[in-house]
mmCIF file of C-alpha atoms in Angstrom:
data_model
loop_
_atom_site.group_PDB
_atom_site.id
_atom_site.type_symbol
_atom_site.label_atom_id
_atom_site.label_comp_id
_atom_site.label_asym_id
_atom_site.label_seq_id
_atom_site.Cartn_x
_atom_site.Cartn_y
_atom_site.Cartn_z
ATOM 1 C CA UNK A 12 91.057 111.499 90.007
ATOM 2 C CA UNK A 13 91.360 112.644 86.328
ATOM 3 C CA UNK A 14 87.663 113.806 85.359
ATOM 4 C CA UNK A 15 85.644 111.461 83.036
ATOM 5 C CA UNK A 16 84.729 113.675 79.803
ATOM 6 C CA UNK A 17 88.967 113.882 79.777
ATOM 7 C CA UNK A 18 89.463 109.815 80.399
ATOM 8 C CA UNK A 19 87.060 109.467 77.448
ATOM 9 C CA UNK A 20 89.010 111.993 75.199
ATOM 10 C CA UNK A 21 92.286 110.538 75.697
ATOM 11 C CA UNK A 22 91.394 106.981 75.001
ATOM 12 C CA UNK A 23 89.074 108.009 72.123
ATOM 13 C CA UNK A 24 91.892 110.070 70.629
ATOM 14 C CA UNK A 25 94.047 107.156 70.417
ATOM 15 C CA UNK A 26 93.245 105.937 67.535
ATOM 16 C CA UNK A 27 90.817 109.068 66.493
ATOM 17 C CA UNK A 28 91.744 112.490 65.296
ATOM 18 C CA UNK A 29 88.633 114.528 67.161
ATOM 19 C CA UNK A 30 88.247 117.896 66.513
ATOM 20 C CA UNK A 31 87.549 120.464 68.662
ATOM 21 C CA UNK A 32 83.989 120.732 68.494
ATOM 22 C CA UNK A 33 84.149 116.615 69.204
ATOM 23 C CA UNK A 34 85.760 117.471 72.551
ATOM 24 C CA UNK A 35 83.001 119.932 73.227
ATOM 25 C CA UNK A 36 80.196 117.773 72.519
ATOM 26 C CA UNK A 37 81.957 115.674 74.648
ATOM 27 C CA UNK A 38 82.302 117.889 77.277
ATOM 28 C CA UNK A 39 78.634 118.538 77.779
ATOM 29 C CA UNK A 40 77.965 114.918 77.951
ATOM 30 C CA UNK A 41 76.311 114.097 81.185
ATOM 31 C CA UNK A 42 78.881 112.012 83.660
ATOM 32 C CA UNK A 43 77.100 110.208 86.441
ATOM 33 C CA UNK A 44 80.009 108.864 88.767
ATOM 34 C CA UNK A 45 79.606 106.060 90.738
ATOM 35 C CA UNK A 46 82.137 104.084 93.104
ATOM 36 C CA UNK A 47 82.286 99.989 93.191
ATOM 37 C CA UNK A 48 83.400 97.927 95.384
ATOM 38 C CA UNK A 49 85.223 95.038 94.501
ATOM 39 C CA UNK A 50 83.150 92.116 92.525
ATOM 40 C CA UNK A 51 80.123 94.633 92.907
ATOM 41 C CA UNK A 52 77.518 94.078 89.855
ATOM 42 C CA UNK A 53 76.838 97.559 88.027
ATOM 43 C CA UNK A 54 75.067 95.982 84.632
ATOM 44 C CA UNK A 55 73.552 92.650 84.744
ATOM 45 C CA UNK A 56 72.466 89.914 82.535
ATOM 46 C CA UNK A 57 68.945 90.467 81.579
ATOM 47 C CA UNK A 58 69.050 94.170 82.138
ATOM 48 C CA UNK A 59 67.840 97.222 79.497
ATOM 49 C CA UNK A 60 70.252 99.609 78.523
ATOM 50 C CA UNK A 61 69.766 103.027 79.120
ATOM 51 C CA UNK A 62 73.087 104.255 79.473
ATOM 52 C CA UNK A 63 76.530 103.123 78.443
ATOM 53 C CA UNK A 64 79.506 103.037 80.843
ATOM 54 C CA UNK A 65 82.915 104.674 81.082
ATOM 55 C CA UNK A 66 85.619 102.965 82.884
ATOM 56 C CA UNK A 67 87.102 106.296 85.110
ATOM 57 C CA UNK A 68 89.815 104.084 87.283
ATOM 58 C CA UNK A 69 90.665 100.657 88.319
ATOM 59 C CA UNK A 70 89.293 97.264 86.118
ATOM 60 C CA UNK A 71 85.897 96.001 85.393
ATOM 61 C CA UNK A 72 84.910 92.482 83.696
ATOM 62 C CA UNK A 73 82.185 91.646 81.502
ATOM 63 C CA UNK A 74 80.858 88.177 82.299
ATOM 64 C CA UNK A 75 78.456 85.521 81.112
ATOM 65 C CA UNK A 76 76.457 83.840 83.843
ATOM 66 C CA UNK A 77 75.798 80.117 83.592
ATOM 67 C CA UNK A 78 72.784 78.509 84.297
ATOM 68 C CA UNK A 79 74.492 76.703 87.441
ATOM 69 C CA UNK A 80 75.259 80.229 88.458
ATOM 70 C CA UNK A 81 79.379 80.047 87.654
ATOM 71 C CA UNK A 82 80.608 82.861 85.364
ATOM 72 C CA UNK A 83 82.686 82.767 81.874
ATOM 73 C CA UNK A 84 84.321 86.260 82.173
ATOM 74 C CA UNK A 85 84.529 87.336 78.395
ATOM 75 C CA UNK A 86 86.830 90.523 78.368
ATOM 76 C CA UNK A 87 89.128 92.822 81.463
ATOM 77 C CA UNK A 88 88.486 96.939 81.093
ATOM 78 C CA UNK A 89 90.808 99.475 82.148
ATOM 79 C CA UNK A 90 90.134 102.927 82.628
ATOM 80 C CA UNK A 91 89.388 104.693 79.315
ATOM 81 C CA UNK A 92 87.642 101.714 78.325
ATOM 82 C CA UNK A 93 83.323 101.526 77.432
ATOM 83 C CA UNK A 94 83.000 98.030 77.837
ATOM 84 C CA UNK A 95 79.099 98.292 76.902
ATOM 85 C CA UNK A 96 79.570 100.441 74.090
ATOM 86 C CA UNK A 97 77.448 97.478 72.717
ATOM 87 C CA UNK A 98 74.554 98.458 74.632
ATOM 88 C CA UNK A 99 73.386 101.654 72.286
ATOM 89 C CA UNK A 100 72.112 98.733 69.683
ATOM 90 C CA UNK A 101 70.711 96.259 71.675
ATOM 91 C CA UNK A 102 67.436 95.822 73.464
ATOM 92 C CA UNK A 103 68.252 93.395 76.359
ATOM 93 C CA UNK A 104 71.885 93.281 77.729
ATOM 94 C CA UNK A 105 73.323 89.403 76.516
ATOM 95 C CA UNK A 106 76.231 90.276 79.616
ATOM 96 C CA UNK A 107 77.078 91.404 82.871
ATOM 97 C CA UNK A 108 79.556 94.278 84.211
ATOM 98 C CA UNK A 109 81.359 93.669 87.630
ATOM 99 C CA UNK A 110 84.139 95.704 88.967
ATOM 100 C CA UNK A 111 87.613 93.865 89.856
ATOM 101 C CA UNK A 112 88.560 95.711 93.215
ATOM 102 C CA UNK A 113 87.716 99.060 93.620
ATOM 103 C CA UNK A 114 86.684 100.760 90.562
ATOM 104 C CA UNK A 115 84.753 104.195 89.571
ATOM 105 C CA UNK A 116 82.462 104.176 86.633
ATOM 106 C CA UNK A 117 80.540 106.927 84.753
ATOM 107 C CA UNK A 118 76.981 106.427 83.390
ATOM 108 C CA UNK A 119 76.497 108.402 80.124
ATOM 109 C CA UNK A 120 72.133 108.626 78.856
ATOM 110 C CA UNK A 121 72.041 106.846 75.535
ATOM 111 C CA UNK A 122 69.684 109.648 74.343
ATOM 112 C CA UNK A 123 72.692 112.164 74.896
ATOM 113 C CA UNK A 124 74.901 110.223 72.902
ATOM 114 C CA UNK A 125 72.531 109.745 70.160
ATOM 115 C CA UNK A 126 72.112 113.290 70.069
ATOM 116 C CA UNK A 127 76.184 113.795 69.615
ATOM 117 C CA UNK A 128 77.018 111.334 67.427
ATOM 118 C CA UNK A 129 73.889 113.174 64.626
ATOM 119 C CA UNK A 130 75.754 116.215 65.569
ATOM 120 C CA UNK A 131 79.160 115.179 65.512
ATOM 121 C CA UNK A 132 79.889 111.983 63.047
ATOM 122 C CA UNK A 133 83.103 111.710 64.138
ATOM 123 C CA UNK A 134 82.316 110.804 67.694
ATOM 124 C CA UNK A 135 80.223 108.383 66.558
ATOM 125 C CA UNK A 136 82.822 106.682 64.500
ATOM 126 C CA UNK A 137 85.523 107.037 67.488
ATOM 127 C CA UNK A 138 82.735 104.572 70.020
ATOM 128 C CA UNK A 139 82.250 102.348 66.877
ATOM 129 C CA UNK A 140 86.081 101.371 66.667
ATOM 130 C CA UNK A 141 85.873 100.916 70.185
ATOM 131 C CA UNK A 142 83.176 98.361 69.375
ATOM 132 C CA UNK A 143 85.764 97.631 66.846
ATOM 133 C CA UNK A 144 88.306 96.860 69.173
ATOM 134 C CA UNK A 145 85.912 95.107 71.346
ATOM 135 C CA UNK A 146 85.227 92.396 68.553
ATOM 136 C CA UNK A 147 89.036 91.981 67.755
ATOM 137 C CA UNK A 148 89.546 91.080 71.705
ATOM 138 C CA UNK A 149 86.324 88.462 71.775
ATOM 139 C CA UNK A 150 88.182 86.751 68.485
ATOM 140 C CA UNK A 151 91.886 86.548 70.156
ATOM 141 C CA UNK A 152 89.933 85.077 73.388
ATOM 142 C CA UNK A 153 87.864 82.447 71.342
ATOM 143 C CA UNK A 154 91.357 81.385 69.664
ATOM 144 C CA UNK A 155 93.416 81.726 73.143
ATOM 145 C CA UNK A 156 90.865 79.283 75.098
ATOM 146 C CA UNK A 157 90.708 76.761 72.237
ATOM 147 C CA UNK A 158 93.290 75.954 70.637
ATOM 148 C CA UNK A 159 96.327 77.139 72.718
ATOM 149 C CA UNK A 160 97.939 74.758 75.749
ATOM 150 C CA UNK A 161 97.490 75.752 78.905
ATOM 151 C CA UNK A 162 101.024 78.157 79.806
ATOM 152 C CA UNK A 163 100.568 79.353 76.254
ATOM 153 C CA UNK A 164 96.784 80.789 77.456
ATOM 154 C CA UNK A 165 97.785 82.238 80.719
ATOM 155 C CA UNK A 166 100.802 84.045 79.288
ATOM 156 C CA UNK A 167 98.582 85.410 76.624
ATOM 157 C CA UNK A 168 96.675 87.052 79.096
ATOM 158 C CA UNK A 169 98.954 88.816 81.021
ATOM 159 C CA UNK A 170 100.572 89.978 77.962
ATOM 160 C CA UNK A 171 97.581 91.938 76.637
ATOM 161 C CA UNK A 172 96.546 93.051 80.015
ATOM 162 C CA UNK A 173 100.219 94.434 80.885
ATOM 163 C CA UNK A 174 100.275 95.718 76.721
ATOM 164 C CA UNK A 175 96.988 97.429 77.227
ATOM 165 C CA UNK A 176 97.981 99.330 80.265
ATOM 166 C CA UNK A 177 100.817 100.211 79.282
ATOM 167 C CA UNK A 178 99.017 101.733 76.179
ATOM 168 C CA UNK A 179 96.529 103.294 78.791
ATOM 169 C CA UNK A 180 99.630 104.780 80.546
ATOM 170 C CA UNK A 181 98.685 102.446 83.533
ATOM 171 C CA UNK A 182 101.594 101.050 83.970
ATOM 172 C CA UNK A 183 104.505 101.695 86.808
ATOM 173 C CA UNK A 184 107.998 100.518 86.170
ATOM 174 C CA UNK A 185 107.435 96.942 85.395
ATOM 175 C CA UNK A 186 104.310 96.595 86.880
ATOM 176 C CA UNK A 187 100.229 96.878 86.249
ATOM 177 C CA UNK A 188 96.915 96.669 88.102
ATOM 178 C CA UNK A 189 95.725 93.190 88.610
ATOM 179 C CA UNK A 190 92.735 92.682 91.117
ATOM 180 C CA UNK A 191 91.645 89.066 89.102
ATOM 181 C CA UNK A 192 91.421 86.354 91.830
ATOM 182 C CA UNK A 193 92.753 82.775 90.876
ATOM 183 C CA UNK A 194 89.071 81.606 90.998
ATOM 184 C CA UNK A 195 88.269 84.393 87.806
ATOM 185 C CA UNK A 196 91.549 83.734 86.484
ATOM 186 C CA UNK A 197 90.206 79.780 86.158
ATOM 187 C CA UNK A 198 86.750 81.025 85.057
ATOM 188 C CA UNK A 199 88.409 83.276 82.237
ATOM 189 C CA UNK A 200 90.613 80.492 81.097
ATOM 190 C CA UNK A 201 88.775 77.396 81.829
ATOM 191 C CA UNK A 202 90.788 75.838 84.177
ATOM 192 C CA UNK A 203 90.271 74.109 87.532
ATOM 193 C CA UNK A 204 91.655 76.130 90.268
ATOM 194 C CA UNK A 205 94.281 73.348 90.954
ATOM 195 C CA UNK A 206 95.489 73.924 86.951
ATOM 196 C CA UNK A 207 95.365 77.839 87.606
ATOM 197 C CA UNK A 208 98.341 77.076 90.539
ATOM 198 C CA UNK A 209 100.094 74.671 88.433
ATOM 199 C CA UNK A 210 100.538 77.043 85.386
ATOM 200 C CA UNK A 211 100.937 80.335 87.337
ATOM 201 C CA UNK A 212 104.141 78.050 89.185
ATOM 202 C CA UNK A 213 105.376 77.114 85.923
ATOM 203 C CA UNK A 214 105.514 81.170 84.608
ATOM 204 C CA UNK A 215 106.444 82.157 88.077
ATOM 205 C CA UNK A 216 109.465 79.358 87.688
ATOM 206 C CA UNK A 217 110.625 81.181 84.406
ATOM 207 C CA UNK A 218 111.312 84.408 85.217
ATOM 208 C CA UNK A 219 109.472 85.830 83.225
ATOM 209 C CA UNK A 220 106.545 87.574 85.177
ATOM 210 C CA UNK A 221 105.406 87.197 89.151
ATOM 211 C CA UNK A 222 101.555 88.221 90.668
ATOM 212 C CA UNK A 223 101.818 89.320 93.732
ATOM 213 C CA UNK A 224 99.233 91.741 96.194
ATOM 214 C CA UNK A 225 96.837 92.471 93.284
ATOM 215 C CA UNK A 226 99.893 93.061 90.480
ATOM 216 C CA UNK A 227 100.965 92.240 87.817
ATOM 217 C CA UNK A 228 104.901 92.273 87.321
ATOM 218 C CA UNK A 229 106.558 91.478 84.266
ATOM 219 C CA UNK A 230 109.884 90.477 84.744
ATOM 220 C CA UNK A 231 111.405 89.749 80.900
ATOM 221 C CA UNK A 232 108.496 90.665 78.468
ATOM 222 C CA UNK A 233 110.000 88.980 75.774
ATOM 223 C CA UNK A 234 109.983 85.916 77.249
ATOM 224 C CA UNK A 235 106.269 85.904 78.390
ATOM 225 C CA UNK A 236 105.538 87.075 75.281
ATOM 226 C CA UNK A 237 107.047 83.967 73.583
ATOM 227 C CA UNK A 238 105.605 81.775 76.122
ATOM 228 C CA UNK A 239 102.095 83.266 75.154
ATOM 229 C CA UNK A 240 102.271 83.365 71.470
ATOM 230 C CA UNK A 241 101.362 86.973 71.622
ATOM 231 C CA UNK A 242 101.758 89.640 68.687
ATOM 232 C CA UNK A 243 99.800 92.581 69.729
ATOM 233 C CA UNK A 244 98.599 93.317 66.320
ATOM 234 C CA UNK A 245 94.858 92.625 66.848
ATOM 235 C CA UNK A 246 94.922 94.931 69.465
ATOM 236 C CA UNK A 247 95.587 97.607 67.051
ATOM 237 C CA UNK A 248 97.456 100.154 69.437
ATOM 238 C CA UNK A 249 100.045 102.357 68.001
ATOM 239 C CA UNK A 250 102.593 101.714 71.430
ATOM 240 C CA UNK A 251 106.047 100.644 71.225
ATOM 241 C CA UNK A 252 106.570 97.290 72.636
ATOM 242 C CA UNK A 253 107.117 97.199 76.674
ATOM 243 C CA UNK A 254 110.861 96.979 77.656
ATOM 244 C CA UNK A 255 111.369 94.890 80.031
ATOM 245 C CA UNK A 256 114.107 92.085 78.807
#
């Protein structure tokens, strides 16, 4: 497994030019592994924030829980991602953090990262675009949910998810990581689970992507992509579009 002060430079360096002494301070962050087990809970609702998370492998969600118990899951995380960057800001955690299958996670001390980003500004703007980035996702979700039909939303998602992994370098051939259950897939899109089998037919019917044994396949991208509407801009990636059909 590819150590987690290097998973942190390459996805920070994606879209920021860090110097040298940025990848040192980085280096003598402190890295706390841990590994999950699917659908296990490593931030929840409710909780303080004393450290922030790196995504090391596999996929995490961040969720909202109901009041009946159900959960809206908000956002998917691959590795590279900190999907609480959030949490250096706020007092009380508005979210929870569950793995997706098997995932390893590093804990980073908030006061450590403080004491970077004073010493090295440019860190601190590289985990604010991801923040950035964050906020650009939440706004494609709120318009994906609401105002797009039901193919239109599912394709959507599978297009940024295969787009982002790709950009992550996550991808094999024509196929990603996908460890979402139809259940989450329903609570992501809000759809009853008979909708979730009635769309994922319809895309399966096309051609134009398959899930199968936790992945993702895309079969003609440019077809899923037109069936979901999707322009990557807002994800604001510098990757060449996937080629697959």
């Amino acid at each position: 497994m590819e150590k987690a002060h290097d998973v942190m430079i390459r996805n920070l360096s994606k879209h920021t030019a860090l110097a040298e002494e940025d990848l040192k301070e980085i280096r003598a962050l402190t890295f706390t592994l841990r590994d999950l087990e699917s659908n296990e809970d490593f931030i929840r609702q409710g909780d303080q924030p004393e450290h922030s998370v790196l995504v090391v492998s596999g996929m995490v969600a961040r969720y909202h829980l109901l009041g009946s118990g159900g959960r809206q899951y908000l956002a998917f995380h691959l590795t590279g991602d900190l999907p609480d960057a959030q949490g250096l800001f706020i007092d009380q955690m508005d979210h929870g953090l569950s793995a997706l299958g098997p995932a390893s996670v590093a804990f980073i001390p908030h006061r450590e990262l403080f004491t970077a980003f004073r010493r090295r500004p440019t860190f601190a703007l590289a985990v604010w675009r991801e923040t950035l980035l964050d906020a650009a996702i939440f706004r494609e979700a709120i318009t994906n949910n609401s105002a797009r039909p039901m193919q239109a939303r599912m394709a959507h998602l599978f297009c940024e998810l295969f787009y982002r992994a790709r950009a992550a370098q996550l991808v094999r051939g024509n196929r990603c990581l996908f460890p979402i259950s139809l259940a989450q897939l329903g609570e992501t899109l809000g759809m009853a689970i008979a909708t979730v089998n009635r769309t994922l037919a319809e895309l399966r019917r096309s051609g134009a992507m398959d899930l199968r044994e936790g992945e993702l396949i895309v079969l003609k991208w440019r077809d899923l992509q037109r069936f979901g509407d999707f322009s990557p801009i807002y994800l604001h990636q510098k990757r060449q579009t996937p080629r697959h059909g």
